[in-house]
Short mmCIF file of C-alpha atoms and ligand atoms in Angstrom, two decimals:
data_model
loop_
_atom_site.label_atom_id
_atom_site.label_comp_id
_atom_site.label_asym_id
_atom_site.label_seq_id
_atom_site.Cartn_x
_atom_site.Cartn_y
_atom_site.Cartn_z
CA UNK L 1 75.34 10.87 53.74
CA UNK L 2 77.02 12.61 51.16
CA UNK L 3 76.33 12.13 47.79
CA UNK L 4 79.49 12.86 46.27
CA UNK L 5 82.71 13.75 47.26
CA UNK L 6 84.50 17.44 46.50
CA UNK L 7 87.07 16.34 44.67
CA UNK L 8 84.79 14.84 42.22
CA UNK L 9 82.33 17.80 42.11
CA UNK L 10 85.69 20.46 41.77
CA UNK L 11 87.13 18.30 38.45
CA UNK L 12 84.24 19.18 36.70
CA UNK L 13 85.61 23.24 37.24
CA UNK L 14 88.78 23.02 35.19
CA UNK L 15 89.17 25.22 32.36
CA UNK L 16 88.77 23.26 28.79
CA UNK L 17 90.87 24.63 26.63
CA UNK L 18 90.75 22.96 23.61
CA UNK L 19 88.61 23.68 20.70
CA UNK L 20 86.98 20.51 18.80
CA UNK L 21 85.24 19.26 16.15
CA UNK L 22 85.10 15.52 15.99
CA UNK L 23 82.44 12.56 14.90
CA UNK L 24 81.94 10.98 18.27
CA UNK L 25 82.84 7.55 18.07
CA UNK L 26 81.65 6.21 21.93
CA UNK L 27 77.44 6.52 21.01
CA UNK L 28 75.68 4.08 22.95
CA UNK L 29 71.80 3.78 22.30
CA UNK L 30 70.15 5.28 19.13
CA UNK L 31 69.89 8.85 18.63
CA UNK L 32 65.97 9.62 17.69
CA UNK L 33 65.96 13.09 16.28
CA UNK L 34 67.50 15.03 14.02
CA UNK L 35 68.95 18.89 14.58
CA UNK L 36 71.44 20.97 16.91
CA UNK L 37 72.17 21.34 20.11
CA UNK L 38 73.94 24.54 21.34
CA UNK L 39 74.94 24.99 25.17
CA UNK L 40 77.20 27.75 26.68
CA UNK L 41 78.86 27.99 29.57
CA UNK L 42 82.16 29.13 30.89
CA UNK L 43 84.94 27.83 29.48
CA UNK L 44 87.91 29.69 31.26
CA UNK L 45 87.76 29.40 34.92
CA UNK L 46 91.62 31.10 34.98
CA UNK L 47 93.74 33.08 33.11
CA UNK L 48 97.05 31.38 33.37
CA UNK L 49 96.53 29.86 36.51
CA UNK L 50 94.95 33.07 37.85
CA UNK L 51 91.56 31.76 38.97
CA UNK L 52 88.20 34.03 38.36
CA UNK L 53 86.39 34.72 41.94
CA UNK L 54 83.22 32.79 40.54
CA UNK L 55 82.15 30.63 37.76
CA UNK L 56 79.81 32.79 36.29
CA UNK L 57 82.64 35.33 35.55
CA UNK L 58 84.10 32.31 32.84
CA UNK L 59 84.74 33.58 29.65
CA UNK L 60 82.08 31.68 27.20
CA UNK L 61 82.49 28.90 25.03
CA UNK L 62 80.13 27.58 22.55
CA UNK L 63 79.25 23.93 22.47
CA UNK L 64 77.31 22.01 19.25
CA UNK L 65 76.57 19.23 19.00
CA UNK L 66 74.81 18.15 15.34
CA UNK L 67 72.09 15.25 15.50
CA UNK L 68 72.18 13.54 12.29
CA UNK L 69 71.20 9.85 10.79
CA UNK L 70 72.01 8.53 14.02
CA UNK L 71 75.40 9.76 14.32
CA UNK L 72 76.59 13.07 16.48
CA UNK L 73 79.37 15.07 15.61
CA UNK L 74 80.62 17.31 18.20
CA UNK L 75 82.36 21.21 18.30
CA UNK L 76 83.39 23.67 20.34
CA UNK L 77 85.00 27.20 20.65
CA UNK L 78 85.51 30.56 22.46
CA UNK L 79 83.49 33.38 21.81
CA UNK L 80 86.17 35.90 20.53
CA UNK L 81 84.86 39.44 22.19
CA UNK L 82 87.66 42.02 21.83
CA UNK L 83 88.05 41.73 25.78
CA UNK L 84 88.98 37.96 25.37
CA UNK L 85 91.33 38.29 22.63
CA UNK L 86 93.14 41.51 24.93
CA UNK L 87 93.23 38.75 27.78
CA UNK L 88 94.43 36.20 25.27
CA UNK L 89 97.41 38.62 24.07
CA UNK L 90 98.46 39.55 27.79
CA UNK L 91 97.68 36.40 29.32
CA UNK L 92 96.45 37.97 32.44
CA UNK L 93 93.23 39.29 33.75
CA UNK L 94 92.38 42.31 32.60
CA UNK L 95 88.86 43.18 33.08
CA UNK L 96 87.30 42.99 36.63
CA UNK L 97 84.45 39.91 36.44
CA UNK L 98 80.93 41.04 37.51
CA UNK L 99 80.48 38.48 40.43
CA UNK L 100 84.02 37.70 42.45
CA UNK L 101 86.76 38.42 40.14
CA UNK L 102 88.98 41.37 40.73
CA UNK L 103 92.07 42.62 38.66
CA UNK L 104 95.09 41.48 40.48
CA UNK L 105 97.11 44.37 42.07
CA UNK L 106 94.85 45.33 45.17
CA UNK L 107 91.88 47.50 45.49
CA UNK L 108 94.21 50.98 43.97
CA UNK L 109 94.33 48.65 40.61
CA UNK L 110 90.19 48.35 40.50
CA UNK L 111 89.75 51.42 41.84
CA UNK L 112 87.24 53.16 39.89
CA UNK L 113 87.47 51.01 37.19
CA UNK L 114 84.03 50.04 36.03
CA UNK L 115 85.05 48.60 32.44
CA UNK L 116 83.62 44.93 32.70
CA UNK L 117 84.23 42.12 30.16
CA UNK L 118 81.18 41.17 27.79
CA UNK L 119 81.96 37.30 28.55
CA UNK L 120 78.84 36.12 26.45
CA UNK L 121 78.82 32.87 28.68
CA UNK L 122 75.29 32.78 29.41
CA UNK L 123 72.99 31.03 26.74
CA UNK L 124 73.00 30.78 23.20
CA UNK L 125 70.23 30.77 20.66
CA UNK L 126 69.45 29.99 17.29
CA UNK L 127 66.75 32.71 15.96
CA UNK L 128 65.76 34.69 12.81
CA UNK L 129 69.03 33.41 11.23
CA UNK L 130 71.27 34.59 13.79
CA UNK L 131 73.19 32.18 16.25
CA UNK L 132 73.26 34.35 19.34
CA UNK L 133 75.80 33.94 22.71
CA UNK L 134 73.69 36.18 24.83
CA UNK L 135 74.82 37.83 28.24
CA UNK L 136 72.63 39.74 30.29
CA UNK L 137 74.80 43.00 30.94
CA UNK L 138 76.02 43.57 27.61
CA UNK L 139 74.64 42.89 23.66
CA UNK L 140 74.71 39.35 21.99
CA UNK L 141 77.64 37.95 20.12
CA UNK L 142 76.60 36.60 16.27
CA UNK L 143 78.45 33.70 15.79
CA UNK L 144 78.74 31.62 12.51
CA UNK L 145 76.24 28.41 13.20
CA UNK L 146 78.31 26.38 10.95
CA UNK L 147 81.99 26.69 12.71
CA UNK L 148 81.05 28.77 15.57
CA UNK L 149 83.34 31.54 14.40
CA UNK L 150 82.65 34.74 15.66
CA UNK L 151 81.36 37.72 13.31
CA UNK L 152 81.08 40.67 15.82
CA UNK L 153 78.36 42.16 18.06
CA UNK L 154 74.78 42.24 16.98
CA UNK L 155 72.90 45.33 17.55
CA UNK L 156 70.15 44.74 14.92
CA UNK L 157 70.99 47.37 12.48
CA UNK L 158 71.22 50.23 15.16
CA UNK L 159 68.17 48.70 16.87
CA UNK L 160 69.82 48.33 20.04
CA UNK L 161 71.90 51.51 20.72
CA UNK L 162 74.76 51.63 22.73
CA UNK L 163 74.56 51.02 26.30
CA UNK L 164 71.26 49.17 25.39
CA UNK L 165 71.58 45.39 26.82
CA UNK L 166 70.11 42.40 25.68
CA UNK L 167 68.79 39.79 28.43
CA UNK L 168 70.82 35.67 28.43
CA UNK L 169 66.44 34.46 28.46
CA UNK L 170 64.58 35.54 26.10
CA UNK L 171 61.50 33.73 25.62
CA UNK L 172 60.12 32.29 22.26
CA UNK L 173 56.57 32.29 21.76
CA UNK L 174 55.85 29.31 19.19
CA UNK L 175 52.51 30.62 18.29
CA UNK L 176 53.62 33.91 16.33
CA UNK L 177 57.26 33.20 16.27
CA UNK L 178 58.20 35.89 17.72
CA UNK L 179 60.98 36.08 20.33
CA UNK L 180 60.53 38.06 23.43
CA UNK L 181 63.36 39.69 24.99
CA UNK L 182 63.75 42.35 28.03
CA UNK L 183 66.79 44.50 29.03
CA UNK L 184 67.37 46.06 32.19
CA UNK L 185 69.43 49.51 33.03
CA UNK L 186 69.72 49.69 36.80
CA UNK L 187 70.14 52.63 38.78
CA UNK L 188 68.31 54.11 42.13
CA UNK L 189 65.32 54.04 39.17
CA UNK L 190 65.60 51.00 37.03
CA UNK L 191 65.26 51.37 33.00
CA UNK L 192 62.95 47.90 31.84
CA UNK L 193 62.90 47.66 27.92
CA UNK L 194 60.73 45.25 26.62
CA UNK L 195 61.64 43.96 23.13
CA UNK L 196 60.85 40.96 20.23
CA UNK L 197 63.06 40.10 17.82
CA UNK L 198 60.50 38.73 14.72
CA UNK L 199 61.33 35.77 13.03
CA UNK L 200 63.30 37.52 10.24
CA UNK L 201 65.38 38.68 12.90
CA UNK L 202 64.36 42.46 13.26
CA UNK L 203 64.56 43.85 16.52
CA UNK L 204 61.52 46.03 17.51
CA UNK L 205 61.38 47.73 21.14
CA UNK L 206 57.33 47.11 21.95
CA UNK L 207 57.96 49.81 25.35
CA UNK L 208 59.82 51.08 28.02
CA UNK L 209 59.61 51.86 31.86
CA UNK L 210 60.74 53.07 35.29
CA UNK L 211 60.52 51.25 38.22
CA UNK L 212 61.52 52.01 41.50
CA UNK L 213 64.69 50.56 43.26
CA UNK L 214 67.50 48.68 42.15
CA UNK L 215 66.69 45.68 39.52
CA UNK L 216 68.66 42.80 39.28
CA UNK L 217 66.60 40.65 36.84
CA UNK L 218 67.86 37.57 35.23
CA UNK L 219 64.65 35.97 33.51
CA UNK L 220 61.03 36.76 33.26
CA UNK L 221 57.83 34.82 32.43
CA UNK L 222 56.16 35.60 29.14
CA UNK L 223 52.76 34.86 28.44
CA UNK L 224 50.35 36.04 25.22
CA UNK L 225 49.32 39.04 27.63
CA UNK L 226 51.87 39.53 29.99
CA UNK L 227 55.51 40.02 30.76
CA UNK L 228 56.27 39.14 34.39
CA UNK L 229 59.76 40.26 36.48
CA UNK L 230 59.98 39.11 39.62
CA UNK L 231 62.42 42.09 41.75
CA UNK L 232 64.26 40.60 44.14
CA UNK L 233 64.37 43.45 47.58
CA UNK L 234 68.07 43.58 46.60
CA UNK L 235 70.24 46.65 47.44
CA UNK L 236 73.31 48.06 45.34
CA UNK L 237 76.02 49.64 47.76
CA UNK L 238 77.73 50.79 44.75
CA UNK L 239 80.45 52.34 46.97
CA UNK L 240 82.59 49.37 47.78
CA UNK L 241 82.58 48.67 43.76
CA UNK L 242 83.80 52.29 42.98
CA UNK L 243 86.46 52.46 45.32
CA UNK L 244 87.47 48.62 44.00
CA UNK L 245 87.16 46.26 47.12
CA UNK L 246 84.41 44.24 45.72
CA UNK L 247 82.96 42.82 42.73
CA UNK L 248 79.31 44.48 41.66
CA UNK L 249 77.96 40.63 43.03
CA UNK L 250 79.55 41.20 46.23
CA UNK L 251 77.84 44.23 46.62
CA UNK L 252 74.46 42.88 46.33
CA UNK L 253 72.07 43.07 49.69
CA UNK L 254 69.16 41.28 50.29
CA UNK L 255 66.84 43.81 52.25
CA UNK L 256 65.59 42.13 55.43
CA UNK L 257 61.83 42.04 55.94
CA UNK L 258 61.26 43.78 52.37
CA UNK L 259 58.70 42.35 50.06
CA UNK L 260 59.85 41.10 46.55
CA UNK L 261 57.45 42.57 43.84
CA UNK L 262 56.20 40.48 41.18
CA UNK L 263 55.75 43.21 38.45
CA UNK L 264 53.37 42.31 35.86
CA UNK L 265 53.29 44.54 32.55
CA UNK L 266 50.24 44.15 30.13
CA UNK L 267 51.33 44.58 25.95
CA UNK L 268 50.86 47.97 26.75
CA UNK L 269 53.74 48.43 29.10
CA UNK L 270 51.09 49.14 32.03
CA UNK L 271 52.55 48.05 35.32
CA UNK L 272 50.95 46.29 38.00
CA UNK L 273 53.32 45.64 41.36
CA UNK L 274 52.31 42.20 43.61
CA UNK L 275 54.24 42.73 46.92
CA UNK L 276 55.13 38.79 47.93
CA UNK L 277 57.22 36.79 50.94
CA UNK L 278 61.06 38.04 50.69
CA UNK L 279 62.65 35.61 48.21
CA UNK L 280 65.09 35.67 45.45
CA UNK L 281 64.64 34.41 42.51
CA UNK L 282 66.78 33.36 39.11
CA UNK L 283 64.79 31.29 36.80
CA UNK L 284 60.86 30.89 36.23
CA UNK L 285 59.45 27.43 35.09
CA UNK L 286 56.29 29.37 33.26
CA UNK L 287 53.16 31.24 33.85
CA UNK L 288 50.10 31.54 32.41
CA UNK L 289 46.81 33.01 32.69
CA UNK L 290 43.77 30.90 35.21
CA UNK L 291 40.84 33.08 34.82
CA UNK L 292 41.66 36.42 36.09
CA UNK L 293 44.75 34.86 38.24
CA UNK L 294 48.17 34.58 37.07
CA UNK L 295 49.86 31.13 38.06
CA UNK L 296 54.05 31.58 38.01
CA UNK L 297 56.11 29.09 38.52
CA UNK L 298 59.69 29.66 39.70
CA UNK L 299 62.71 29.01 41.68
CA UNK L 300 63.02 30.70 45.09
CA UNK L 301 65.61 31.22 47.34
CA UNK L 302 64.97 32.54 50.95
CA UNK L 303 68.15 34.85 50.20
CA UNK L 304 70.63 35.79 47.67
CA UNK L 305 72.77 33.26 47.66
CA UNK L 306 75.92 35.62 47.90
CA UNK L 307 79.37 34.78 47.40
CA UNK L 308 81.66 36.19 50.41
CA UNK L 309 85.09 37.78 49.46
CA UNK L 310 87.83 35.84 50.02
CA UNK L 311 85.81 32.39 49.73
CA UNK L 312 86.76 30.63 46.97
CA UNK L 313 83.84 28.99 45.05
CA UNK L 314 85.29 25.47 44.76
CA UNK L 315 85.33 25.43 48.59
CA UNK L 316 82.12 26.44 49.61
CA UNK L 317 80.07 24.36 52.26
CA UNK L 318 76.93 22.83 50.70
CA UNK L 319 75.24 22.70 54.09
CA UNK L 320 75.45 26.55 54.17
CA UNK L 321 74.07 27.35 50.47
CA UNK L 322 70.50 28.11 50.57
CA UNK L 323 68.77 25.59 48.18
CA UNK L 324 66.15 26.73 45.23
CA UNK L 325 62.83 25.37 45.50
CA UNK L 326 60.11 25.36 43.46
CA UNK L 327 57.17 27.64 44.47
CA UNK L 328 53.85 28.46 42.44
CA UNK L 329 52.68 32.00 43.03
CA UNK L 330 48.48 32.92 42.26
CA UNK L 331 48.62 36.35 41.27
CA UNK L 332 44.94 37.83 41.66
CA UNK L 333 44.60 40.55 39.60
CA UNK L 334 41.43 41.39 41.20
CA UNK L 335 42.13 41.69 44.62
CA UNK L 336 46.04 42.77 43.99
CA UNK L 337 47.05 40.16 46.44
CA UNK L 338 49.36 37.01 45.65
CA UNK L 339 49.33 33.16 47.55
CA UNK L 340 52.29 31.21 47.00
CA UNK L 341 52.62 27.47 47.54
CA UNK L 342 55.68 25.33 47.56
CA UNK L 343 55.40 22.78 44.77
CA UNK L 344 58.86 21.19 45.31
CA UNK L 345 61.44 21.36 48.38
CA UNK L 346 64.26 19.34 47.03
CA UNK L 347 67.25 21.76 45.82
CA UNK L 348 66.51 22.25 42.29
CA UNK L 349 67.78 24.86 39.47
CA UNK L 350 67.30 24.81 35.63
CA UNK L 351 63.82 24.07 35.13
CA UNK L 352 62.65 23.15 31.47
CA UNK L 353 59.56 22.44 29.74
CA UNK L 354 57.78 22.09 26.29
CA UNK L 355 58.68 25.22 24.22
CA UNK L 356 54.96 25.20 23.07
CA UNK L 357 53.90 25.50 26.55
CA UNK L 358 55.28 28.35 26.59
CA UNK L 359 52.86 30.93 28.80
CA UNK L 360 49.87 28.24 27.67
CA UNK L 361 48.90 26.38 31.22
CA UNK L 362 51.35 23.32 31.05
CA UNK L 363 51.62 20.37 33.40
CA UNK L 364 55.21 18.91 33.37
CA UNK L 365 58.59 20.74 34.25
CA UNK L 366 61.52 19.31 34.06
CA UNK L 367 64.72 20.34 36.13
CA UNK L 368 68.12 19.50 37.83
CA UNK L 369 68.20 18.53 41.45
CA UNK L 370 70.33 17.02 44.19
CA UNK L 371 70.27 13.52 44.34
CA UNK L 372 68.64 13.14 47.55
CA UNK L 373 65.44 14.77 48.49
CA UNK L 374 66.76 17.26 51.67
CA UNK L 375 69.77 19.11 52.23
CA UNK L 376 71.83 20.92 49.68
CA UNK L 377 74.44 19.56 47.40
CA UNK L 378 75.70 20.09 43.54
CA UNK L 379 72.70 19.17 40.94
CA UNK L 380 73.50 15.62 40.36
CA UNK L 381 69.79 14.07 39.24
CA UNK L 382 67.18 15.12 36.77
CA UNK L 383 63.61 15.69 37.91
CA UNK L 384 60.24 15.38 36.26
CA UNK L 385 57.79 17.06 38.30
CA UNK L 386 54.11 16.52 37.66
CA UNK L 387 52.61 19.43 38.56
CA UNK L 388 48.77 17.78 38.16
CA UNK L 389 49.67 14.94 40.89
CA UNK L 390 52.87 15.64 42.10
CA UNK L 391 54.19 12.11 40.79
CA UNK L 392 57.81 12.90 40.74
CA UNK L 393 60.47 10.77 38.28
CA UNK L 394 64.11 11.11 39.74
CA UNK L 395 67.26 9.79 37.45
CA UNK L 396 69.99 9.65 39.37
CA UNK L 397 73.69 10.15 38.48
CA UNK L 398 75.11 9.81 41.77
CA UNK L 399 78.12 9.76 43.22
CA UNK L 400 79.91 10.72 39.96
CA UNK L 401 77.66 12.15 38.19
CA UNK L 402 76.86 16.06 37.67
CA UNK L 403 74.24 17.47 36.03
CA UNK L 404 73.58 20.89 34.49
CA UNK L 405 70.50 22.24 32.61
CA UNK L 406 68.31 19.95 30.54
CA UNK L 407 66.58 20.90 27.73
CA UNK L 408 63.27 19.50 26.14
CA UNK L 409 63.00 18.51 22.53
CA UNK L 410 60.10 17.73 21.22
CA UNK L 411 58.67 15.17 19.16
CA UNK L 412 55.34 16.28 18.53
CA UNK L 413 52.91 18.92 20.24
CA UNK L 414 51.54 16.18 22.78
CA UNK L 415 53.42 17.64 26.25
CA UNK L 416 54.69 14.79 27.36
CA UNK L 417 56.34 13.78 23.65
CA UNK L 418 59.99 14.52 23.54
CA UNK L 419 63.33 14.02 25.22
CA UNK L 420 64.98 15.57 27.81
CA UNK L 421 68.80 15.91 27.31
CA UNK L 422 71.70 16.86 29.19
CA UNK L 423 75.20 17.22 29.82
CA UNK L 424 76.60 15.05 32.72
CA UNK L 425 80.19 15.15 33.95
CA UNK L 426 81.55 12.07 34.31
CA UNK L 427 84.05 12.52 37.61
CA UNK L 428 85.55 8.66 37.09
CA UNK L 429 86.46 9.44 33.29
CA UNK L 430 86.84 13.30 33.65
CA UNK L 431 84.33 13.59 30.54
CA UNK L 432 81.64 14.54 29.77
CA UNK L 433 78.44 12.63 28.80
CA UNK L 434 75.21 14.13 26.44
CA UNK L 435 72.30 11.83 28.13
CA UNK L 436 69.16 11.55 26.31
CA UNK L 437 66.27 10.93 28.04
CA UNK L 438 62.40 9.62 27.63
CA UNK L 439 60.61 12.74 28.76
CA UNK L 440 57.74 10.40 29.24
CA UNK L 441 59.96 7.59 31.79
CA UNK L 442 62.76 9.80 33.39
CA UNK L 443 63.76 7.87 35.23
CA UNK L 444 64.10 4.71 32.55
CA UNK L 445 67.48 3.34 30.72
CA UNK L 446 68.61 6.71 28.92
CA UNK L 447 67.76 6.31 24.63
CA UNK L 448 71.33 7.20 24.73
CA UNK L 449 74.75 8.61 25.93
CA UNK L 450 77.08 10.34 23.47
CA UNK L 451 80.59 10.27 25.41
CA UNK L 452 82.80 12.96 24.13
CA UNK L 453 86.59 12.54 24.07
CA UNK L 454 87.09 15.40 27.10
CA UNK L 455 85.57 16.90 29.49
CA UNK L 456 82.90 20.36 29.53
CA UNK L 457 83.00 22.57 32.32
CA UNK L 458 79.64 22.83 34.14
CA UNK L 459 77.67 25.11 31.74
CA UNK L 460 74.65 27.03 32.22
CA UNK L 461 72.26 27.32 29.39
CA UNK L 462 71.71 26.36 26.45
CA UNK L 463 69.01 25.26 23.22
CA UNK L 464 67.75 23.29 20.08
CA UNK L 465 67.06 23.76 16.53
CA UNK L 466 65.72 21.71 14.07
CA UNK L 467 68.43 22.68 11.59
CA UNK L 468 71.74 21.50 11.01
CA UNK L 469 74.58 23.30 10.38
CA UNK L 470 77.34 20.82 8.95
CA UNK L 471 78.86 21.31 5.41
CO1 CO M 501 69.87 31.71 33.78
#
């Protein structure tokens, strides 16, 4: 039985073009904490009428949304890189998109062109001062927290040269307040820089390395002793992207039978490789040190899930996609061998936890799933997974309801003490919905929903501050 219907699901695709800043009037429930949320996500999902070949090549656009005495006032904008204001001018595509967008004109137009757009769609952070839209394959864009203006690239005073990239996870650790950041040059030997950007916001690289192979890395697991990658046995036939008939995501291979290292660096930059089943992964939950074993949560796929040419996104068949599941992997450092164990088989992306769990052994993760427990579908639920007892708390937004990330705030340091929120579009209004949740009863009544006058194209990630930003 299907859960939803297409039509539905594709609404929740179409380009927003406005920029806002309103007091939302429609607040239903009582908002219980004060600060700001930021989410990004693409905003553009066509260039007058042009489509992009996949979501994730949407040009970003910065969401707030300011929590304070009980009321909510909303605001949005584009991230103005020079490549979006060029687009803006011509009103075309001009920049070939990463994963499935092309430059109109046939393969003779992309030919050799390997100029991508810095879309700065990915996530956006409030650190050391600095409101950062972050994109893995380029450097962050500073915006201005208080209108979301943009100033201009931030490269740290120098600190991160050209060419130098700046991951869309970093990982804060709460303890030392200290971000921790990675970027990743990939070639037939892949460049790994780790990085921290302090609390004053100076960037400082802590080391560098070489590893084998191609490296397509989106997040890592941080803990007080160890940076963990997880490197997906993914091949780069660069050729077809040279000559212009694919995008770079197109080009990506999942090796068959090939082992996907878990590569675990000490603060010294020392490298350990874990050979594990074939799987690909985005996101990690968390990981953290059991004795001498390493536990790492994350979500696997049994392949990449690749877009095919000539499919278009909006029409793919959910019964094909591969879903993500939540595995736990038991890294022994002693014996050099990893177990893995599949802690959730639901389709599930997104996952979320306490930030002051952190790389500290944690027991509750939080992510999006499909609203019924097999087969695969768009995320439409959120999920509280006990990882102690496997209790499981499912609320359910189905059939017109669609979920993206959620995002824990916390009340106090007890794990359990917070609120899970997230944006839900709303297919029967075409809007979109902020729901706040009881971290500790999921699935209860949300403690509210702050309906926004339009709708938000499904985002990807986003985070929370204690600080607000309004004048
Ligand atoms: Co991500």
């Amino acid at each position: 039985m299907a859960t939803f219907t297409r039509s539905d699901w594709q609404k929740g695709y179409k380009s927003q073009r406005g920029e806002y800043s309103y007091w939302v009037q429609e607040v239903r429930g009582h908002i219980p904490f004060t600060g700001t949320l930021f989410r990004n996500g693409p905003g553009l999902l066509d260039r007058n009428g042009q489509p992009y070949g996949h979501p994730f090549d949407g040009d970003g656009m910065v969401c707030r949304f300011s929590f304070v005495d009980g009321k909510v006032h909303f605001c949005n904008k584009f991230v103005r890189t020079p490549e979006f204001l060029a687009e803006e001018r011509a009103g075309k595509i001009l920049y070939r998109g990463v994963f499935g967008t092309q430059k109109p004109g046939g393969w003779w137009q992309n030919f050799f062109d390997r100029k991508l757009k810095n879309i700065a769609n990915t996530n956006v952070i409030y650190h050391g001062g600095k409101l950062l839209a972050l994109w893995e394959g380029g450097q962050p864009y500073r915006l201005d927290p208080h209108n979301l203006d943009t100033i201009g690239r931030e490269n740290f005073n120098s600190a991160l040269a050209p060419g130098q990239v700046f991951t869309a996870h970093p990982r804060f650790d709460s303890d030392s307040g200290v971000l921790w950041g990675f970027g990743v040059e990939p070639g037939l030997k892949s460049r790994i820089r780790i990085f921290t950007v302090d609390g004053a916001g100076n960037y400082q690289e802590q080391y560098q390395t070489k590893v084998p192979g191609f490296c397509f890395l989106h997040d890592f697991a941080y803990t007080e002793n160890y940076q963990i990658f997880a490197q997906n046995p993914i091949t780069f036939d660069p050729l077809p992207f040279l000559l212009g008939f694919k995008t770079a995501g197109m080009c990506l291979e999942l090796k068959p039978d090939t082992p996907t290292m878990l590569l675990v660096f000490d603060r010294s930059g020392q490298l350990q490789t874990y050979p594990t089943d074939p799987c690909f992964i985005f996101h990690h939950s968390n990981a953290y040190l059991e004795g001498e074993t390493i536990i790492l949560d994350s979500v696997c796929y049994a392949t990449y899930p690749k877009l095919e040419p000539n499919i278009n996104f909006l029409d793919v068949d959910f019964d094909r996609v591969i879903p993500g599941q939540l595995w736990r992997f038991y890294i022994h450092q002693r014996t050099g061998t990893v177990k893995r164990q599949l802690l959730l088989s639901r389709s599930c992306e997104f996952p979320s936890i306490h930030p002051q769990y952190v790389g500290k052994k944690y027991r509750y993760v939080y992510m999006g799933c499909t609203a019924t427990e097999t087969g695969n579908a768009p995320l439409q639920a959120i999920i509280k997974l006990d990882l102690e007892t496997g209790e499981q708390q499912v609320h359910n937004f189905a059939p017109r309801g669609f979920v993206g990330e959620p995002v824990f705030i916390p009340n106090s340091p007890v794990e359990e003490d917070g609120w899970v929120v997230t944006l839900v579009f709303n297919a029967e209004k075409e809007r979109s919905e902020l729901v706040i949740l009881d971290a500790r009863q999921v699935d209860g009544e949300p403690v509210a929903i702050v309906c926004l006058e339009h709708h938000i194209p499904y985002g990807l990630h986003g985070s929370f501050t204690r600080e607000v930003f309004l004048r």
